[in-house]
Tab-separated table of C-alpha atoms in Angstrom:
chain	number	residue	atom	x	y	z
A	1	MET	CA	11.735	-5.396	-22.940
A	2	LYS	CA	14.046	-2.298	-22.577
A	3	LYS	CA	16.621	-2.187	-20.001
A	4	ARG	CA	15.751	-0.211	-17.017
A	5	GLY	CA	17.747	2.065	-14.818
A	6	VAL	CA	17.088	4.241	-11.878
A	7	LEU	CA	18.875	7.464	-10.842
A	8	MET	CA	18.535	7.979	-7.197
A	9	MET	CA	19.065	11.600	-6.411
A	10	ASN	CA	19.884	12.968	-2.983
A	11	ILE	CA	20.638	16.513	-1.954
A	12	GLY	CA	24.311	16.211	-1.383
A	13	THR	CA	27.186	16.591	0.925
A	14	PRO	CA	30.708	17.847	1.217
A	15	ASP	CA	33.549	15.595	0.203
A	16	TYR	CA	35.418	16.174	3.475
A	17	PRO	CA	34.552	17.640	6.993
A	18	SER	CA	36.773	20.677	6.271
A	19	ILE	CA	36.037	24.269	5.960
A	20	LYS	CA	37.198	24.429	2.459
A	21	SER	CA	35.134	21.507	1.424
A	22	VAL	CA	31.976	22.660	3.255
A	23	ARG	CA	32.412	26.104	1.573
A	24	SER	CA	32.501	24.570	-1.848
A	25	TYR	CA	29.390	22.576	-1.059
A	26	LEU	CA	27.532	25.370	0.441
A	27	ARG	CA	28.424	27.717	-2.569
A	28	GLU	CA	27.000	25.365	-5.027
A	29	PHE	CA	23.865	24.504	-2.761
A	30	LEU	CA	22.927	28.111	-1.723
A	31	LEU	CA	23.569	29.711	-5.187
A	32	ASP	CA	20.720	27.497	-6.768
A	33	PRO	CA	17.732	29.958	-7.285
A	34	ASP	CA	15.510	27.067	-6.333
A	35	VAL	CA	16.916	26.943	-2.749
A	36	ILE	CA	17.229	30.767	-2.149
A	37	ASP	CA	14.837	32.388	-4.535
A	38	ILE	CA	15.660	35.977	-4.291
A	39	PRO	CA	16.932	38.171	-7.075
A	40	TYR	CA	20.313	37.251	-8.321
A	41	PRO	CA	22.132	40.335	-6.939
A	42	LEU	CA	20.796	39.815	-3.508
A	43	ARG	CA	21.425	36.090	-3.523
A	44	GLN	CA	25.108	36.636	-4.438
A	45	ILE	CA	25.508	39.321	-1.691
A	46	LEU	CA	23.839	36.986	0.879
A	47	VAL	CA	25.634	34.067	0.004
A	48	ARG	CA	29.054	35.060	-1.010
A	49	GLY	CA	29.096	38.156	1.347
A	50	ILE	CA	27.591	36.827	4.381
A	51	ILE	CA	26.937	33.056	4.591
A	52	LEU	CA	30.123	31.688	2.920
A	53	ARG	CA	32.161	33.814	5.302
A	54	ILE	CA	30.750	32.542	8.485
A	55	ARG	CA	28.901	29.412	8.008
A	56	PRO	CA	31.505	27.001	6.943
A	57	LYS	CA	33.572	27.585	10.014
A	58	LYS	CA	30.626	26.701	12.196
A	59	ILE	CA	29.386	23.633	10.055
A	60	ALA	CA	32.554	21.951	9.400
A	61	PRO	CA	33.091	20.674	12.913
A	62	ARG	CA	29.489	19.411	12.916
A	63	TYR	CA	30.282	17.301	9.964
A	64	GLU	CA	33.336	16.091	11.607
A	65	SER	CA	31.354	14.996	14.535
A	66	ILE	CA	29.375	12.521	12.398
A	67	TRP	CA	31.719	11.545	9.729
A	68	MET	CA	31.986	7.810	9.206
A	69	LYS	CA	35.081	5.867	8.221
A	70	GLU	CA	33.768	5.462	4.689
A	71	GLY	CA	32.905	9.017	4.361
A	72	SER	CA	29.774	11.391	4.650
A	73	PRO	CA	26.846	9.519	6.180
A	74	LEU	CA	24.438	10.708	3.656
A	75	ARG	CA	26.564	9.420	0.859
A	76	VAL	CA	27.364	6.203	2.615
A	77	TYR	CA	23.729	5.487	3.246
A	78	SER	CA	22.538	6.550	-0.231
A	79	MET	CA	24.996	4.185	-1.900
A	80	ARG	CA	24.285	1.401	0.382
A	81	MET	CA	20.659	1.947	-0.613
A	82	ALA	CA	21.395	1.724	-4.225
A	83	GLU	CA	23.517	-1.441	-3.789
A	84	LYS	CA	20.740	-3.147	-1.817
A	85	MET	CA	18.126	-1.994	-4.453
A	86	SER	CA	20.391	-3.551	-7.263
A	87	ASP	CA	20.151	-6.731	-5.397
A	88	GLU	CA	16.393	-6.693	-4.790
A	89	LEU	CA	15.742	-5.643	-8.455
A	90	ASP	CA	18.506	-7.393	-10.288
A	91	ASP	CA	17.012	-6.503	-13.823
A	92	THR	CA	17.455	-2.949	-12.972
A	93	GLU	CA	20.492	-0.705	-12.850
A	94	PHE	CA	20.782	1.760	-10.011
A	95	GLU	CA	23.093	4.876	-9.502
A	96	VAL	CA	23.208	7.700	-6.946
A	97	GLY	CA	23.719	11.289	-8.110
A	98	MET	CA	23.915	14.211	-5.713
A	99	ARG	CA	22.328	17.410	-6.525
A	100	TYR	CA	25.239	19.308	-5.134
A	101	GLY	CA	28.672	17.560	-4.712
A	102	ASN	CA	29.682	14.000	-5.528
A	103	PRO	CA	29.039	11.635	-7.051
A	104	SER	CA	27.447	14.195	-9.421
A	105	ILE	CA	24.048	13.639	-11.366
A	106	LYS	CA	26.095	13.862	-14.578
A	107	SER	CA	28.560	11.112	-13.467
A	108	ALA	CA	25.623	8.821	-12.434
A	109	LEU	CA	23.922	9.298	-15.838
A	110	GLU	CA	27.040	8.477	-17.710
A	111	LYS	CA	27.258	5.147	-15.812
A	112	LEU	CA	23.754	4.332	-16.410
A	113	ARG	CA	24.073	5.064	-20.180
A	114	SER	CA	27.399	2.921	-20.361
A	115	ARG	CA	25.257	-0.059	-18.946
A	116	GLY	CA	22.778	0.077	-21.799
A	117	VAL	CA	19.893	1.573	-19.993
A	118	GLU	CA	16.987	2.601	-22.420
A	119	GLU	CA	14.282	3.462	-19.773
A	120	LEU	CA	15.303	5.679	-17.155
A	121	LEU	CA	13.434	6.682	-13.861
A	122	LEU	CA	14.432	9.958	-12.178
A	123	ALA	CA	13.872	9.295	-8.415
A	124	PRO	CA	14.643	12.075	-6.097
A	125	LEU	CA	14.886	10.606	-2.749
A	126	PHE	CA	12.420	13.014	-1.297
A	127	PRO	CA	8.910	11.538	-0.277
A	128	HIS	CA	7.439	15.164	-0.202
A	129	HIS	CA	7.588	17.355	-3.116
A	130	ALA	CA	9.474	20.630	-2.978
A	131	GLN	CA	10.889	23.239	-5.391
A	132	ALA	CA	14.293	23.021	-3.497
A	133	THR	CA	14.629	19.292	-3.565
A	134	THR	CA	12.558	17.474	-6.133
A	135	GLU	CA	12.186	20.163	-8.648
A	136	SER	CA	15.926	21.223	-8.454
A	137	SER	CA	16.984	17.431	-8.888
A	138	ILE	CA	14.823	16.882	-11.832
A	139	LYS	CA	16.019	20.244	-13.674
A	140	GLU	CA	19.594	19.316	-13.033
A	141	ALA	CA	18.930	15.744	-14.398
A	142	VAL	CA	17.233	17.041	-17.716
A	143	LEU	CA	20.084	19.505	-18.089
A	144	GLN	CA	22.715	16.856	-17.769
A	145	LEU	CA	20.923	14.415	-20.175
A	146	GLY	CA	21.037	17.288	-22.690
A	147	ASN	CA	24.769	17.907	-21.919
A	148	ILE	CA	25.886	14.463	-22.514
A	149	GLY	CA	23.508	13.815	-25.456
A	150	TRP	CA	21.364	11.045	-24.133
A	151	SER	CA	17.738	10.441	-24.794
A	152	PRO	CA	16.333	7.466	-22.950
A	153	ASP	CA	12.744	6.995	-22.299
A	154	LEU	CA	12.183	9.234	-19.320
A	155	LEU	CA	9.789	8.606	-16.249
A	156	GLU	CA	9.642	10.563	-13.025
A	157	LEU	CA	9.028	8.881	-9.678
A	158	GLY	CA	7.021	11.698	-8.079
A	159	HIS	CA	6.182	12.000	-4.318
A	160	PHE	CA	4.883	9.161	-2.262
A	161	GLU	CA	4.187	10.864	1.063
A	162	ASP	CA	1.459	8.495	2.111
A	163	ASP	CA	2.292	5.353	0.056
A	164	PRO	CA	2.097	2.211	2.221
A	165	ASP	CA	5.243	0.889	0.920
A	166	PHE	CA	6.847	4.168	2.517
A	167	ILE	CA	4.673	4.481	5.441
A	168	LEU	CA	4.873	0.815	6.808
A	169	PRO	CA	8.462	0.498	6.869
A	170	LEU	CA	8.693	3.926	8.568
A	171	VAL	CA	6.213	2.768	11.192
A	172	GLU	CA	8.308	-0.368	11.855
A	173	LEU	CA	11.206	1.684	12.623
A	174	ILE	CA	9.239	3.939	15.084
A	175	ARG	CA	7.492	1.420	16.946
A	176	PRO	CA	10.265	0.031	19.089
A	177	HIS	CA	11.082	3.404	20.461
A	178	LEU	CA	7.617	4.180	21.688
A	179	ASP	CA	6.017	3.139	25.032
A	180	GLU	CA	2.855	4.520	26.738
A	181	SER	CA	4.615	7.687	28.099
A	182	SER	CA	6.286	8.694	24.741
A	183	HIS	CA	5.544	11.753	22.745
A	184	LEU	CA	6.370	11.360	19.053
A	185	LEU	CA	7.656	14.529	17.474
A	186	PHE	CA	7.727	14.574	13.554
A	187	SER	CA	10.587	16.889	12.679
A	188	TYR	CA	10.564	17.809	9.004
A	189	HIS	CA	13.036	19.894	7.029
A	190	GLY	CA	11.706	23.326	6.875
A	191	LEU	CA	10.934	25.533	3.948
A	192	PRO	CA	10.390	29.290	3.449
A	193	LEU	CA	6.837	30.257	3.270
A	194	SER	CA	7.428	31.752	-0.063
A	195	HIS	CA	7.971	28.322	-1.404
A	196	ILE	CA	4.879	27.004	0.087
A	197	ARG	CA	2.593	29.828	-1.065
A	198	ARG	CA	3.866	29.528	-4.732
A	199	ILE	CA	2.482	26.127	-5.002
A	200	ASP	CA	-1.183	27.425	-4.708
A	201	LYS	CA	-1.735	28.691	-8.188
A	202	THR	CA	-5.319	29.553	-7.119
A	203	GLY	CA	-4.196	31.940	-4.468
A	204	SER	CA	-7.593	30.816	-2.542
A	205	HIS	CA	-6.149	27.980	-0.414
A	206	CYS	CA	-2.630	28.440	1.217
A	207	GLN	CA	-2.879	29.842	4.732
A	208	LYS	CA	-6.452	30.821	4.087
A	209	SER	CA	-7.567	28.528	7.052
A	210	ASP	CA	-6.015	26.704	9.944
A	211	SER	CA	-6.748	23.461	8.073
A	212	CYS	CA	-5.269	24.408	4.779
A	213	CYS	CA	-2.322	21.787	5.287
A	214	THR	CA	-4.546	18.977	6.262
A	215	GLU	CA	-7.212	19.249	3.794
A	216	SER	CA	-6.465	17.792	0.338
A	217	ALA	CA	-7.358	20.013	-2.635
A	218	GLU	CA	-6.087	20.545	-6.212
A	219	ALA	CA	-4.376	23.707	-4.885
A	220	ASN	CA	-2.116	21.840	-2.486
A	221	SER	CA	-1.631	18.724	-4.540
A	222	LEU	CA	2.113	19.514	-4.636
A	223	CYS	CA	2.396	21.308	-1.550
A	224	TYR	CA	5.362	20.195	0.793
A	225	SER	CA	3.535	21.169	4.047
A	226	HIS	CA	0.489	19.295	3.010
A	227	HIS	CA	2.516	16.120	2.119
A	228	CYS	CA	4.257	16.314	5.564
A	229	HIS	CA	0.825	16.348	7.197
A	230	LYS	CA	-0.288	13.350	5.199
A	231	THR	CA	2.688	11.355	6.194
A	232	THR	CA	2.288	12.330	9.721
A	233	MET	CA	-1.409	11.243	9.785
A	234	SER	CA	-0.670	8.027	8.048
A	235	VAL	CA	1.990	7.088	10.572
A	236	VAL	CA	-0.290	8.153	13.467
A	237	ARG	CA	-3.173	6.088	12.313
A	238	GLU	CA	-0.888	3.042	11.866
A	239	LEU	CA	0.544	3.553	15.411
A	240	GLY	CA	-2.951	4.294	17.009
A	241	LEU	CA	-1.552	7.356	18.715
A	242	SER	CA	-4.194	9.786	20.376
A	243	GLU	CA	-3.894	13.637	19.417
A	244	ASN	CA	-2.033	14.455	22.520
A	245	ARG	CA	0.859	12.058	21.855
A	246	TRP	CA	2.317	13.647	18.632
A	247	THR	CA	3.496	16.914	17.351
A	248	ILE	CA	4.974	18.367	14.026
A	249	SER	CA	7.793	20.664	13.614
A	250	PHE	CA	10.296	22.007	11.126
A	251	GLN	CA	13.922	22.287	11.486
A	252	SER	CA	17.007	23.607	9.639
A	253	ARG	CA	15.900	27.183	9.124
A	254	LEU	CA	18.505	29.293	7.136
A	255	GLY	CA	18.126	33.107	6.593
A	256	PRO	CA	15.810	35.877	7.535
A	257	ALA	CA	12.758	34.880	5.530
A	258	LYS	CA	9.749	33.482	7.316
A	259	TRP	CA	9.751	29.552	7.366
A	260	LEU	CA	7.368	27.015	8.244
A	261	GLU	CA	6.616	26.783	11.962
A	262	PRO	CA	6.951	25.661	14.677
A	263	SER	CA	10.567	25.203	14.927
A	264	THR	CA	11.810	21.872	16.298
A	265	LEU	CA	13.959	23.540	18.943
A	266	SER	CA	11.142	25.449	20.350
A	267	VAL	CA	8.851	22.267	20.412
A	268	VAL	CA	11.400	20.206	22.150
A	269	GLU	CA	11.862	23.047	24.719
A	270	ASN	CA	8.267	23.145	25.393
A	271	LEU	CA	7.989	19.348	25.637
A	272	ALA	CA	10.870	19.192	28.041
A	273	LYS	CA	9.269	21.811	30.378
A	274	LYS	CA	6.012	19.787	30.213
A	275	GLY	CA	8.044	16.726	31.389
A	276	GLU	CA	7.292	14.594	28.177
A	277	GLU	CA	9.603	11.752	27.217
A	278	VAL	CA	10.301	12.487	23.422
A	279	VAL	CA	10.990	10.218	20.505
A	280	VAL	CA	11.746	12.242	17.313
A	281	VAL	CA	11.488	11.097	13.729
A	282	SER	CA	12.412	12.663	10.659
A	283	PRO	CA	10.320	11.368	7.757
A	284	ALA	CA	11.595	13.914	5.072
A	285	PHE	CA	15.034	12.222	5.179
A	286	LEU	CA	15.361	8.655	3.605
A	287	ALA	CA	19.042	8.610	4.770
A	288	ASP	CA	20.750	9.805	7.721
A	289	GLY	CA	23.049	13.008	7.343
A	290	LEU	CA	23.795	16.106	9.185
A	291	GLU	CA	20.241	17.164	9.911
A	292	THR	CA	19.383	13.984	11.782
A	293	LEU	CA	22.777	12.582	13.185
A	294	GLU	CA	23.933	16.109	14.327
A	295	GLU	CA	20.965	18.480	14.387
A	296	LEU	CA	18.736	16.283	16.121
A	297	GLU	CA	20.769	13.559	17.750
A	298	ILE	CA	23.165	16.165	19.253
A	299	GLU	CA	21.774	19.734	18.980
A	300	ALA	CA	18.201	19.152	19.716
A	301	ARG	CA	18.918	16.443	22.361
A	302	GLU	CA	21.293	19.003	24.173
A	303	HIS	CA	18.499	21.784	23.945
A	304	TYR	CA	15.913	19.399	25.484
A	305	MET	CA	18.125	18.193	28.186
A	306	VAL	CA	19.039	21.830	29.100
A	307	HIS	CA	15.457	22.639	29.711
A	308	GLY	CA	14.707	19.743	32.036
A	309	GLY	CA	14.001	17.019	29.456
A	310	ARG	CA	14.162	13.391	30.864
A	311	ARG	CA	14.450	11.052	27.825
A	312	PHE	CA	15.189	11.804	24.270
A	313	SER	CA	15.301	9.218	21.435
A	314	VAL	CA	15.920	9.741	17.614
A	315	VAL	CA	14.666	7.142	15.266
A	316	ARG	CA	17.267	6.674	12.595
A	317	CYS	CA	16.300	7.061	8.952
A	318	LEU	CA	15.160	4.239	6.651
A	319	ASN	CA	18.610	4.101	5.173
A	320	ASP	CA	19.307	0.580	3.809
A	321	SER	CA	16.933	-1.220	6.179
A	322	PRO	CA	15.434	-4.574	4.834
A	323	GLU	CA	11.805	-3.335	5.140
A	324	TRP	CA	12.529	-0.100	3.313
A	325	ILE	CA	14.476	-1.830	0.443
A	326	LYS	CA	11.384	-4.144	-0.169
A	327	GLY	CA	8.945	-1.119	0.126
A	328	PHE	CA	10.977	0.963	-2.328
A	329	SER	CA	11.400	-1.677	-4.715
A	330	LYS	CA	7.563	-1.938	-4.783
A	331	ILE	CA	7.361	1.624	-5.248
A	332	ILE	CA	9.845	1.615	-8.147
A	333	LYS	CA	8.236	-1.609	-9.814
A	334	ASN	CA	4.796	0.150	-9.512
A	335	ARG	CA	6.184	3.314	-11.255
A	336	PHE	CA	7.410	1.292	-14.171
A	337	ALA	CA	4.437	-0.736	-14.593
A	338	SER	CA	2.166	2.380	-14.491
A	339	VAL	CA	3.692	3.405	-17.796
A	340	ARG	CA	3.161	0.024	-19.436
A	341	ASN	CA	-0.386	-0.335	-18.171
């Protein structure tokens, strides 16, 4: 049997919570055409001329507020996940590569090759397919495989938005936070609507009805918004929540383009004004980072309290929890097995 390896790819993080490091990270991230998909000259003007002059000064203190002794939370938790996965599947090599920043995808691939891996699974750590995350990570991995001259047998993990081995560990993390008065808010990372519309090659499904995101069709089989709704409904069913006890929202909007709605801040404000006690979960993120530890735990909480909220709880990401390591191990094993069957 060929030696197996898994490249676990996450989005990335600055090396340090400094303005210089954040600027370097954002430059690489935002100049990727899969992230901001406007013509090259306009992207350069927007990113270099506006965003990189302003945003690093604002974001660096936010990173500093969540920084761990070991470093960036996203990197720390991603690496811990890989270590636990190596223990769980001791016949498989695991490495973490960040799409932007360090450790790079190239360096992770070189480590896997040096350990004699012959069958390689490209595993973006994103349950929901998106151009800006899944597709960009796969493209970079394939590019770097060519750059280092390595040609292992390749597999792709794909999306797993309603896989029970993802849903059940998620439910077990959420359950202790809930009581009879809790309102569960599913806050997903946002995307520009242009990314969502592009997935519908038929042009006849996306945003043609109020139910386009909840109905499964060939046209939305790779739609991020549809995947988010599938995760939500899977969790809601497992928890037995009535329709008035949960809401979907989208966070982390950037730039002037139209993004998925409603925004997380607008929803928490409305829930606060209604007197709802809120529990927030962010299923798009498998590892805690800026978007969960600062944007939700600090910014969204403050916004909720300012508008009269009473109780606000944020569910930590799956990270390296035992239930998730077992679940992810099954997902990985099933993907390898699917090729042999």
